[in-house]
Coordinates of C-alpha atoms in Angstrom, one line a residue:
Chain A
X1 CA 0.5 0.3 0.1
X2 CA 0.9 3.2 -1.0
X3 CA 2.1 6.0 1.5
X4 CA -0.1 8.1 0.0
X5 CA -3.3 6.2 1.2
X6 CA -2.0 6.1 4.8
X7 CA -2.4 10.1 4.8
X8 CA -5.8 12.3 6.3
X9 CA -7.5 14.3 4.2
X10 CA -5.6 17.4 6.0
X11 CA -2.1 16.3 5.3
X12 CA -3.2 15.2 1.6
X13 CA -4.5 18.7 1.0
X14 CA -1.1 20.3 2.5
X15 CA 0.6 18.1 0.3
X16 CA -1.6 18.5 -2.8
X17 CA -0.8 22.6 -2.3
X18 CA 3.0 22.1 -1.8
X19 CA 3.0 20.4 -5.0
X20 CA 4.5 17.1 -3.2
X21 CA 2.2 14.5 -5.4
X22 CA -0.5 15.3 -7.7
X23 CA -4.3 14.8 -7.6
X24 CA -3.9 12.0 -10.5
X25 CA -1.2 10.3 -8.5
X26 CA -3.2 10.4 -5.6
X27 CA -6.1 8.9 -7.0
X28 CA -4.2 6.0 -8.6
X29 CA -2.9 5.1 -5.7
X30 CA -6.2 4.7 -4.1
X31 CA -7.4 2.9 -7.3
X32 CA -4.7 0.7 -7.3
X33 CA -5.5 -0.2 -3.4
X34 CA -9.1 0.0 -4.3
X35 CA -8.3 -3.1 -6.9
X36 CA -5.8 -4.9 -4.5
X37 CA -8.7 -4.8 -1.8
X38 CA -11.8 -6.5 -3.7
X39 CA -12.0 -9.5 -1.2
X40 CA -13.7 -6.6 1.5
X41 CA -16.7 -6.0 -1.1
X42 CA -16.4 -2.1 0.5
X43 CA -17.8 -1.3 -3.4
X44 CA -20.9 -2.3 -5.6
X45 CA -20.2 0.1 -8.4
X46 CA -16.2 1.3 -8.9
X47 CA -16.2 5.0 -11.1
X48 CA -12.3 4.3 -11.6
X49 CA -12.6 6.4 -14.9
X50 CA -14.7 9.2 -13.6
X51 CA -12.1 9.3 -10.8
X52 CA -9.4 9.8 -13.2
X53 CA -11.0 12.6 -14.8
X54 CA -11.8 14.1 -11.9
X55 CA -8.3 14.1 -10.5
X56 CA -7.4 15.4 -14.2
X57 CA -9.7 18.7 -13.7
X58 CA -8.5 19.0 -10.0
X59 CA -4.9 19.1 -11.0
X60 CA -5.9 21.8 -13.7
X61 CA -7.6 24.1 -11.3
X62 CA -4.7 24.0 -8.8
X63 CA -2.1 24.4 -11.5
X64 CA -4.6 28.1 -12.6
X65 CA -4.7 28.7 -9.0
X66 CA -8.4 27.9 -7.9
X67 CA -7.9 25.2 -6.0
X68 CA -11.4 24.3 -4.1
X69 CA -11.4 23.5 -0.4
X70 CA -11.3 19.6 -1.0
X71 CA -9.7 19.7 -4.5
X72 CA -8.5 16.2 -5.2
X73 CA -9.6 14.1 -2.2
X74 CA -10.3 10.8 -3.4
X75 CA -13.4 9.3 -1.3
X76 CA -16.0 6.6 -1.7
X77 CA -19.9 7.4 -1.5
X78 CA -22.7 5.5 -0.2
X79 CA -24.5 3.7 -2.7
X80 CA -27.7 5.6 -1.1
X81 CA -26.8 8.8 -2.3
X82 CA -27.9 9.2 -6.1
X83 CA -24.8 10.4 -8.7
X84 CA -25.8 11.5 -11.7
X85 CA -24.6 8.9 -14.8
X86 CA -23.6 6.2 -12.0
X87 CA -25.3 3.4 -10.9
X88 CA -27.1 3.8 -7.6
X89 CA -28.7 0.8 -6.2
X90 CA -29.3 1.3 -2.6
X91 CA -27.9 -2.4 -2.2
X92 CA -31.1 -4.0 -3.4
X93 CA -31.9 -5.9 -6.7
X94 CA -34.8 -3.3 -6.9
X95 CA -32.0 -0.8 -8.2
X96 CA -29.5 -2.8 -10.0
X97 CA -29.7 -1.2 -13.2
X98 CA -31.1 2.2 -11.4
X99 CA -28.8 5.1 -13.2
X100 CA -29.9 8.5 -12.0
X101 CA -30.4 11.1 -13.6
X102 CA -29.2 13.2 -11.5
X103 CA -27.0 14.1 -8.1
X104 CA -27.7 14.5 -4.5
X105 CA -27.3 17.7 -3.0
X106 CA -24.9 16.6 -0.7
X107 CA -22.7 14.8 -3.3
X108 CA -23.2 17.5 -5.6
X109 CA -22.3 19.5 -2.9
X110 CA -19.1 17.7 -2.4
X111 CA -18.1 17.6 -6.3
X112 CA -18.2 21.5 -5.9
X113 CA -15.5 21.6 -3.3
X114 CA -13.4 19.7 -5.5
X115 CA -13.8 15.8 -3.9
X116 CA -13.2 12.8 -6.3
X117 CA -15.4 9.8 -6.5
X118 CA -13.7 6.3 -6.4
X119 CA -16.7 4.7 -6.4
X120 CA -20.3 3.6 -4.5
X121 CA -19.8 2.2 -1.5
X122 CA -21.7 -1.2 -0.4
X123 CA -24.3 -0.7 2.3
X124 CA -27.4 -2.8 3.8
X125 CA -30.6 -3.4 1.3
X126 CA -32.2 0.5 1.7
X127 CA -30.1 0.6 4.7
X128 CA -31.8 -1.7 6.9
X129 CA -29.3 -3.5 8.8
X130 CA -26.6 -3.0 11.5
X131 CA -24.3 -5.8 9.8
X132 CA -24.2 -4.8 6.0
X133 CA -25.2 -8.5 5.7
X134 CA -28.6 -7.5 4.1
X135 CA -26.9 -6.5 0.2
X136 CA -28.1 -7.6 -2.4
X137 CA -24.3 -7.5 -3.8
X138 CA -22.9 -9.7 -1.0
X139 CA -21.1 -8.4 2.4
X140 CA -18.5 -6.4 3.3
X141 CA -16.1 -7.2 5.3
X142 CA -14.4 -5.4 8.3
X143 CA -10.5 -5.1 7.6
X144 CA -10.0 -5.5 11.6
X145 CA -9.2 -9.1 12.0
X146 CA -10.0 -10.9 15.5
X147 CA -7.3 -13.6 16.5
X148 CA -9.0 -16.6 14.8
X149 CA -9.4 -15.4 11.4
X150 CA -12.6 -15.5 11.0
X151 CA -14.1 -12.7 8.5
X152 CA -15.9 -9.9 10.4
X153 CA -18.6 -7.5 9.8
X154 CA -18.3 -4.0 9.5
X155 CA -21.4 -2.9 10.9
X156 CA -24.5 -1.4 9.1
X157 CA -25.6 -0.3 7.3
X158 CA -22.6 2.1 6.0
X159 CA -20.6 -1.0 6.2
X160 CA -19.0 -0.4 2.7
X161 CA -18.0 3.1 3.3
X162 CA -16.5 2.0 6.7
X163 CA -14.8 -1.3 5.5
X164 CA -12.9 1.7 2.5
X165 CA -12.1 4.1 4.9
X166 CA -10.7 1.5 8.0
X167 CA -8.6 0.0 4.8
X168 CA -7.0 3.1 3.5
X169 CA -8.2 2.9 0.0
X170 CA -10.7 5.6 0.8
X171 CA -9.6 8.9 2.3
X172 CA -13.6 8.9 3.5
X173 CA -17.1 8.2 3.0
X174 CA -20.2 9.3 3.0
X175 CA -23.2 7.6 5.0
X176 CA -26.5 7.7 5.8
X177 CA -27.8 7.0 9.6
X178 CA -30.9 6.6 10.0
X179 CA -30.7 4.4 13.6
X180 CA -26.9 4.4 14.1
X181 CA -25.7 2.9 10.2
X182 CA -22.6 5.6 10.8
X183 CA -21.5 5.7 14.3
X184 CA -22.4 1.4 14.4
X185 CA -20.3 0.4 11.8
X186 CA -17.4 3.4 12.4
X187 CA -17.4 1.9 15.9
X188 CA -16.8 -1.8 14.6
X189 CA -13.8 -0.5 11.9
X190 CA -12.1 1.7 14.1
X191 CA -12.7 4.7 12.7
X192 CA -14.6 8.6 13.3
X193 CA -18.4 8.8 12.3
X194 CA -20.6 11.7 12.6
X195 CA -24.3 11.6 12.0
X196 CA -25.0 15.7 12.4
X197 CA -28.4 17.1 13.3
X198 CA -31.3 16.3 11.6
X199 CA -31.7 18.9 9.1
X200 CA -28.1 19.9 8.7
X201 CA -27.3 18.0 5.5
X202 CA -30.3 17.7 3.0
X203 CA -32.0 14.6 2.2
X204 CA -32.7 15.3 -1.5
X205 CA -31.0 12.9 -3.8
X206 CA -30.4 10.4 -0.8
X207 CA -32.7 7.5 -1.2
X208 CA -35.5 7.2 1.0
X209 CA -35.9 5.0 4.3
X210 CA -37.4 6.4 6.9
X211 CA -37.8 10.5 6.2
X212 CA -38.0 11.6 9.7
X213 CA -34.9 10.0 10.6
X214 CA -32.7 10.2 7.4
X215 CA -29.8 11.8 7.9
X216 CA -26.1 12.4 5.7
X217 CA -22.6 12.0 7.3
X218 CA -19.0 10.9 7.3
X219 CA -16.4 8.5 7.7
X220 CA -12.7 9.8 8.3
X221 CA -9.8 8.5 10.2
X222 CA -9.8 11.9 12.0
X223 CA -11.9 14.3 14.0
X224 CA -10.2 17.1 11.3
X225 CA -11.1 15.2 8.7
X226 CA -14.9 14.9 9.3
X227 CA -14.8 18.5 10.1
X228 CA -13.5 19.4 7.1
X229 CA -15.6 17.0 4.8
X230 CA -19.2 17.7 7.2
X231 CA -18.5 21.6 6.3
X232 CA -18.2 20.5 2.5
X233 CA -21.6 18.6 2.9
X234 CA -23.6 20.1 4.7
X235 CA -26.1 23.4 4.0
X236 CA -29.7 24.9 3.3
X237 CA -31.6 23.5 0.4
X238 CA -34.5 24.5 -0.9
X239 CA -35.2 21.4 -2.6
X240 CA -35.8 19.4 1.2
X241 CA -38.5 20.7 3.3
X242 CA -36.8 19.5 6.9
X243 CA -33.4 21.4 5.6
X244 CA -32.3 24.2 8.5
X245 CA -31.7 27.1 6.9
X246 CA -28.8 27.9 9.0
X247 CA -25.0 28.7 8.1
X248 CA -22.3 26.0 8.5
X249 CA -20.3 26.9 11.3
X250 CA -16.3 26.3 11.3
X251 CA -16.4 22.8 12.5
X252 CA -12.4 22.4 12.0
X253 CA -11.9 25.6 14.5
X254 CA -14.2 23.6 17.0
X255 CA -12.0 20.1 17.2
X256 CA -9.6 22.7 18.6
X257 CA -11.5 24.3 21.6
X258 CA -10.9 21.8 24.2
X259 CA -13.3 20.8 27.0
X260 CA -12.2 22.6 29.7
X261 CA -15.2 24.0 31.8
X262 CA -17.3 21.2 29.3
X263 CA -20.5 19.9 31.0
X264 CA -20.0 16.3 30.2
X265 CA -23.2 14.1 30.9
X266 CA -23.5 10.2 31.5
X267 CA -26.7 8.8 31.1
X268 CA -27.2 6.6 33.6
X269 CA -30.1 4.3 31.9
X270 CA -27.2 3.4 29.4
X271 CA -25.5 1.2 31.5
X272 CA -27.5 -1.4 30.2
X273 CA -27.3 -5.5 31.6
X274 CA -25.3 -7.1 28.9
X275 CA -22.8 -4.9 27.8
X276 CA -19.6 -6.1 27.0
X277 CA -17.4 -5.1 30.0
X278 CA -14.7 -4.2 27.5
X279 CA -17.5 -1.7 26.6
X280 CA -18.3 -0.7 30.1
X281 CA -14.5 0.1 31.0
X282 CA -13.8 2.1 27.6
X283 CA -16.6 4.6 29.0
X284 CA -15.1 5.4 32.6
X285 CA -12.2 5.6 30.7
X286 CA -13.5 8.4 28.2
X287 CA -14.7 10.5 31.3
X288 CA -11.6 10.2 32.9
X289 CA -10.0 11.3 29.8
X290 CA -12.2 14.3 29.8
X291 CA -12.1 15.3 33.2
X292 CA -8.2 15.3 33.0
X293 CA -8.3 18.1 30.6
X294 CA -10.8 20.6 32.5
X295 CA -13.9 18.9 31.8
X296 CA -16.7 18.6 34.5
X297 CA -18.7 15.1 34.7
X298 CA -22.1 15.4 35.6
X299 CA -24.5 12.2 35.9
X300 CA -27.8 12.3 34.0
X301 CA -30.7 10.4 33.4
X302 CA -32.6 9.4 30.4
X303 CA -35.9 7.8 31.6
X304 CA -37.3 6.9 28.4
X305 CA -34.2 5.4 27.1
X306 CA -35.3 1.8 27.4
X307 CA -38.4 2.3 25.4
X308 CA -36.2 4.0 22.3
X309 CA -35.6 0.7 20.3
X310 CA -39.6 -0.4 20.5
X311 CA -40.2 3.5 19.1
X312 CA -38.2 3.1 16.3
X313 CA -38.8 -0.5 15.3
X314 CA -42.5 0.7 14.8
X315 CA -41.6 4.7 13.0
X316 CA -38.8 3.4 11.0
X317 CA -40.7 0.4 9.3
X318 CA -44.2 2.8 9.1
X319 CA -42.2 5.1 7.1
X320 CA -39.9 2.5 5.3
X321 CA -43.3 1.1 4.3
X322 CA -44.8 4.0 3.0
X323 CA -41.3 5.5 1.2
X324 CA -40.6 2.1 -1.0
X325 CA -44.4 2.0 -2.0
X326 CA -42.8 3.9 -4.8
X327 CA -41.0 0.8 -6.2
X328 CA -43.9 -0.2 -8.5
X329 CA -42.1 -2.1 -11.3
X330 CA -43.6 0.9 -13.9
X331 CA -41.8 4.2 -13.3
X332 CA -38.0 2.9 -12.7
X333 CA -36.7 -0.3 -11.0
X334 CA -37.1 -4.0 -11.4
X335 CA -40.3 -5.5 -13.1
X336 CA -41.3 -8.9 -12.9
X337 CA -44.4 -9.9 -14.7
X338 CA -45.6 -12.6 -17.1
X339 CA -48.0 -12.2 -20.3
X340 CA -51.4 -11.8 -19.2
X341 CA -50.6 -10.4 -16.0
X342 CA -52.6 -7.7 -14.6
X343 CA -50.9 -4.6 -12.8
X344 CA -52.0 -5.9 -9.5
X345 CA -49.7 -9.1 -10.2
X346 CA -47.1 -6.8 -11.9
X347 CA -47.0 -4.7 -8.4
X348 CA -46.9 -7.7 -6.5
X349 CA -44.6 -10.0 -8.3
X350 CA -42.0 -7.0 -8.9
X351 CA -41.8 -5.8 -5.1
X352 CA -41.8 -10.2 -4.8
X353 CA -38.6 -10.4 -6.3
X354 CA -36.6 -7.1 -5.5
X355 CA -37.1 -7.1 -2.3
X356 CA -34.7 -9.0 0.4
X357 CA -35.7 -10.9 3.5
X358 CA -35.8 -8.4 6.0
X359 CA -36.6 -4.9 3.9
X360 CA -39.7 -7.2 3.3
X361 CA -40.1 -8.1 6.8
X362 CA -39.6 -4.4 7.4
X363 CA -42.6 -2.9 4.6
X364 CA -45.0 -5.7 6.4
X365 CA -44.2 -4.5 10.0
X366 CA -44.8 -1.1 8.6
X367 CA -47.7 -1.9 6.8
X368 CA -49.7 -3.5 9.8
X369 CA -48.8 -0.7 12.3
X370 CA -50.4 1.6 10.1
X371 CA -53.4 -0.5 8.9
X372 CA -56.5 0.3 9.9
X373 CA -57.6 -0.6 13.4
X374 CA -54.0 -0.4 14.5
X375 CA -52.8 2.7 13.6
X376 CA -53.5 4.5 17.2
X377 CA -52.2 1.6 19.3
X378 CA -48.6 1.4 17.2
X379 CA -48.2 4.2 15.0
X380 CA -49.3 7.3 17.1
X381 CA -48.4 5.4 20.2
X382 CA -44.9 5.1 18.7
X383 CA -44.8 9.0 17.9
X384 CA -46.2 9.8 21.4
X385 CA -43.3 8.3 23.2
X386 CA -40.6 9.8 20.7
X387 CA -41.6 12.9 22.0
X388 CA -40.7 11.7 25.9
X389 CA -37.7 10.7 24.6
X390 CA -37.0 14.3 22.9
X391 CA -37.8 15.6 26.4
X392 CA -35.5 13.4 28.4
X393 CA -32.6 14.7 26.0
X394 CA -33.6 18.4 26.7
X395 CA -34.1 18.2 30.1
X396 CA -30.5 16.3 30.1
X397 CA -28.9 19.3 28.2
X398 CA -30.1 21.5 30.8
X399 CA -27.6 20.2 33.1
X400 CA -24.9 19.1 30.5
X401 CA -23.2 20.5 27.3
X402 CA -22.7 17.1 25.8
X403 CA -23.4 13.8 26.2
X404 CA -20.8 10.3 26.4
X405 CA -22.5 6.9 26.0
X406 CA -20.6 3.7 24.3
X407 CA -21.7 3.3 20.4
X408 CA -22.4 -0.3 20.5
X409 CA -22.9 -2.7 23.0
X410 CA -20.0 -5.3 21.6
X411 CA -17.4 -4.8 19.4
X412 CA -17.0 -6.1 15.5
X413 CA -18.7 -9.8 15.9
X414 CA -18.4 -12.8 12.3
X415 CA -20.4 -12.9 9.7
X416 CA -21.7 -16.0 10.9
X417 CA -22.4 -15.0 14.3
X418 CA -25.0 -12.8 13.2
X419 CA -28.5 -13.7 14.8
X420 CA -31.5 -14.9 13.1
X421 CA -33.7 -12.9 15.6
X422 CA -34.3 -9.7 14.2
X423 CA -34.9 -8.4 17.4
X424 CA -31.3 -9.4 19.1
X425 CA -29.9 -8.0 15.7
X426 CA -31.8 -4.7 16.3
X427 CA -30.0 -4.7 20.0
X428 CA -27.3 -3.8 18.6
X429 CA -28.5 0.0 17.7
X430 CA -29.6 0.6 21.2
X431 CA -27.1 3.5 22.1
X432 CA -27.3 5.2 18.6
X433 CA -31.2 5.2 18.2
X434 CA -32.5 7.2 21.1
X435 CA -30.1 10.2 19.5
X436 CA -32.2 9.4 16.2
X437 CA -35.5 9.6 17.3
X438 CA -34.4 13.1 19.0
X439 CA -32.6 13.9 15.6
X440 CA -29.6 15.0 17.8
X441 CA -25.7 15.1 16.4
X442 CA -23.5 12.1 17.6
X443 CA -20.1 11.2 16.6
X444 CA -18.4 8.0 17.3
X445 CA -14.7 8.2 17.9
X446 CA -12.4 5.1 18.0
X447 CA -11.0 5.2 22.1
X448 CA -9.6 1.4 22.4
X449 CA -9.5 -1.8 21.9
X450 CA -11.2 -5.0 23.1
X451 CA -9.6 -7.7 25.0
X452 CA -10.3 -10.0 21.3
X453 CA -8.1 -6.8 19.9
X454 CA -11.2 -5.0 17.9
X455 CA -11.7 -1.4 17.9
X456 CA -14.5 0.0 20.6
X457 CA -16.0 3.5 20.0
X458 CA -17.4 6.0 22.0
X459 CA -20.0 7.7 21.1
X460 CA -20.9 12.3 21.8
X461 CA -24.2 13.3 21.6
X462 CA -24.9 17.3 21.1
X463 CA -27.9 19.6 21.4
X464 CA -29.4 20.4 18.1
X465 CA -27.6 22.2 15.6
X466 CA -24.7 22.3 18.2
X467 CA -22.0 20.1 16.1
X468 CA -19.2 22.3 17.3
X469 CA -19.6 21.2 20.8
X470 CA -19.9 17.3 19.6
X471 CA -16.6 18.4 17.2
X472 CA -14.7 19.9 20.5
X473 CA -15.6 16.9 22.9
X474 CA -14.8 14.4 19.9
X475 CA -11.2 15.9 19.0
X476 CA -10.4 16.1 22.8
X477 CA -11.2 12.5 23.6
X478 CA -9.4 11.3 20.0
X479 CA -6.3 13.2 21.3
X480 CA -6.4 11.5 24.7
X481 CA -7.3 8.2 24.0
X482 CA -4.5 8.0 21.4
X483 CA -6.1 5.2 19.6
X484 CA -3.5 3.0 17.6
X485 CA -5.2 2.5 14.5
X486 CA -5.0 -0.5 12.6
X487 CA -2.1 -2.9 12.6
Chain B
X1 CA -52.1 -11.5 20.3
X2 CA -49.4 -12.9 17.5
X3 CA -50.2 -13.1 13.7
X4 CA -51.8 -15.8 11.9
X5 CA -51.2 -17.0 8.4
X6 CA -54.2 -15.1 7.5
X7 CA -53.2 -12.0 8.6
X8 CA -49.7 -12.2 7.0
X9 CA -51.7 -12.8 3.8
X10 CA -54.0 -9.8 4.1
X11 CA -50.5 -7.3 5.2
X12 CA -48.6 -8.7 2.1
X13 CA -51.5 -8.1 0.0
X14 CA -51.6 -4.4 1.1
X15 CA -48.2 -4.2 0.7
X16 CA -48.6 -5.5 -2.7
X17 CA -45.9 -7.8 -2.0
X18 CA -46.2 -11.6 -3.4
X19 CA -44.9 -14.1 -0.8
X20 CA -44.4 -17.7 -1.7
X21 CA -46.1 -20.1 1.0
X22 CA -42.2 -21.1 2.1
X23 CA -41.6 -17.4 2.3
X24 CA -44.3 -16.8 4.3
X25 CA -43.5 -19.5 7.0
X26 CA -40.5 -18.5 7.3
X27 CA -41.2 -14.7 7.5
X28 CA -44.0 -15.3 10.3
X29 CA -41.7 -15.7 13.2
X30 CA -39.5 -12.7 12.4
X31 CA -42.3 -10.9 12.5
X32 CA -43.8 -12.0 15.7
X33 CA -40.5 -11.2 17.1
X34 CA -41.0 -7.4 16.7
X35 CA -44.7 -7.5 17.3
X36 CA -44.3 -9.0 20.7
X37 CA -41.0 -6.6 21.3
X38 CA -42.7 -3.2 20.5
X39 CA -45.3 -4.1 22.6
X40 CA -43.8 -2.7 25.7
X41 CA -44.5 1.0 24.6
X42 CA -48.6 -0.1 25.6
X43 CA -47.4 0.3 29.1
X44 CA -46.2 3.7 29.1
X45 CA -48.5 6.7 29.8
X46 CA -48.8 9.1 27.0
X47 CA -51.6 10.8 28.3
X48 CA -51.8 14.7 27.0
X49 CA -48.3 13.8 25.5
X50 CA -48.4 15.7 21.6
X51 CA -47.2 12.9 19.5
X52 CA -44.0 14.1 17.4
X53 CA -44.1 14.0 14.3
X54 CA -40.7 15.3 13.1
X55 CA -37.4 15.5 14.4
X56 CA -37.0 18.9 13.0
X57 CA -38.6 21.7 15.2
X58 CA -39.0 24.0 12.1
X59 CA -42.3 24.4 10.4
X60 CA -42.8 23.8 6.6
X61 CA -41.7 26.6 3.9
X62 CA -44.0 28.1 1.6
X63 CA -42.4 28.9 -1.5
X64 CA -43.5 31.3 -4.6
X65 CA -46.3 29.7 -6.7
X66 CA -44.2 29.0 -10.2
X67 CA -43.2 26.5 -12.3
X68 CA -39.5 25.6 -11.2
X69 CA -38.9 22.3 -12.9
X70 CA -40.4 20.1 -16.0
X71 CA -39.3 19.6 -20.0
X72 CA -37.4 16.8 -18.3
X73 CA -39.6 13.7 -19.9
X74 CA -36.6 11.8 -21.3
X75 CA -34.8 11.9 -17.9
X76 CA -38.1 10.5 -16.4
X77 CA -38.1 7.7 -18.7
X78 CA -34.7 7.2 -18.9
X79 CA -35.4 4.0 -16.0
X80 CA -38.1 2.8 -17.0
X81 CA -38.8 -1.1 -17.4
X82 CA -40.7 -0.4 -20.6
X83 CA -41.8 2.7 -22.2
X84 CA -43.1 3.8 -25.7
X85 CA -43.8 7.2 -27.6
X86 CA -43.1 9.4 -24.7
X87 CA -44.9 7.0 -22.0
X88 CA -44.5 4.4 -19.7
X89 CA -46.3 1.0 -20.1
X90 CA -47.9 -0.8 -18.0
X91 CA -50.9 -4.1 -18.5
X92 CA -54.2 -2.7 -19.7
X93 CA -56.1 -1.9 -16.8
X94 CA -59.6 -1.1 -18.9
X95 CA -61.4 -3.5 -20.5

């Protein structure tokens, strides 16, 4: 592996600006690294020709003195983002041949900042999963190894994005996070991942899963890089009705603030039974490290934490069943029909064949909880409990500035250790879902290794649109933890 | 109350997803596991609580009432499984 691939985004920008290497050289090094790491299954579609064209254009801009803020940085884009002219599948057979005719706002913003796209990253089907095992194009593999050598899941749903950044084959990768799909894979792969506040990044052109929860974010190898990348992605977009009309702050400056005087809340309800002992001690150590830098540690209570998972698994499937109704075998996506079939046959056969097991299950759950006679008992009830969960956070933030919690209850597990029962699987997201329901920003920072030598992440959760404090605390944690990185 | 096969058939029909007998057999336990799990919410007192419909606190914006899109028929049809003369093609729906 070329040393060009091991650099951070900020180091690469410096090297490009000093003419130590060109964008074409940087991109070629990454393309070659991608080709040598195909066994990771990090990409569904590679776009190396496009990447080289973009790199040539980047070098030309730099030569003429018009370099853009992220000019020449090679990244992976999760396959949930529509990319004009580049196949976008959402990890589903349903969209196996879908070539968007338009560009998502987030990827367009990144291209306008000079980013180079290596390809479309693997993911769980329609972002429904915590392992990347529900992808119709095969699993992505975690580049970390356990002593027994069994292939490990990278987490999900943004598993390919996390694997690519951890394996040094992309400098950064976009993700989407509905219930933890950026933070949990970042923790499993030993990298940094941020889901900003709901409304910070435009959802326009992102394939919809659960619209009141979906939010774009970024994977990088450190907090400064995440700050630089997020700055380029975020911003008001009139095309998304829930986009926040707020200026995008200087996140990079916030990484240098430190935590002196900052109140760090420790939510006591997150000490759930069954939590891995290594995870618990890492959490305690993380709080100690922040305290040593001048932060104040306060215990806070989020009484409705235990109800969050059940609330999510009503709301997300309900929204999913509604959003995925658009896949009708008529306008785009898979069509399965035989001569003599009527329109209902066409709908039912296309949808029966196009959706995988987990997506089908969630559509059915969502259809049930929204159906006549059950709507009030399930969906309306869940929306009310969601309000209580959000209220928990606003009350906690009267006593603290950010919250510190584990990202996931365990380190990464092997592909064949993934539970068959969906509810057991959903427990992976127990620490990420509450912040998703409340729409809060959350960042996972690698904080140390488990006894089995696998990365563990800590999560910093902030107030709405206060990513700056999240960056400040995360950067301080990163510095103090001195995470060793992958050997 | 756990779902039975009849209910699953009805939901699948509502969702326009055709399930083979074998897939339906495999689907039922997972659905019941999820619905059993989410049942716990019924014990939470939500009297007087307004439902939260969005994580975004802002009200929806209004925009000027003018055409800002269109003239992109070919792009709209570009991914259609079947199109003809500028239209989507579907099975005959009117006898």
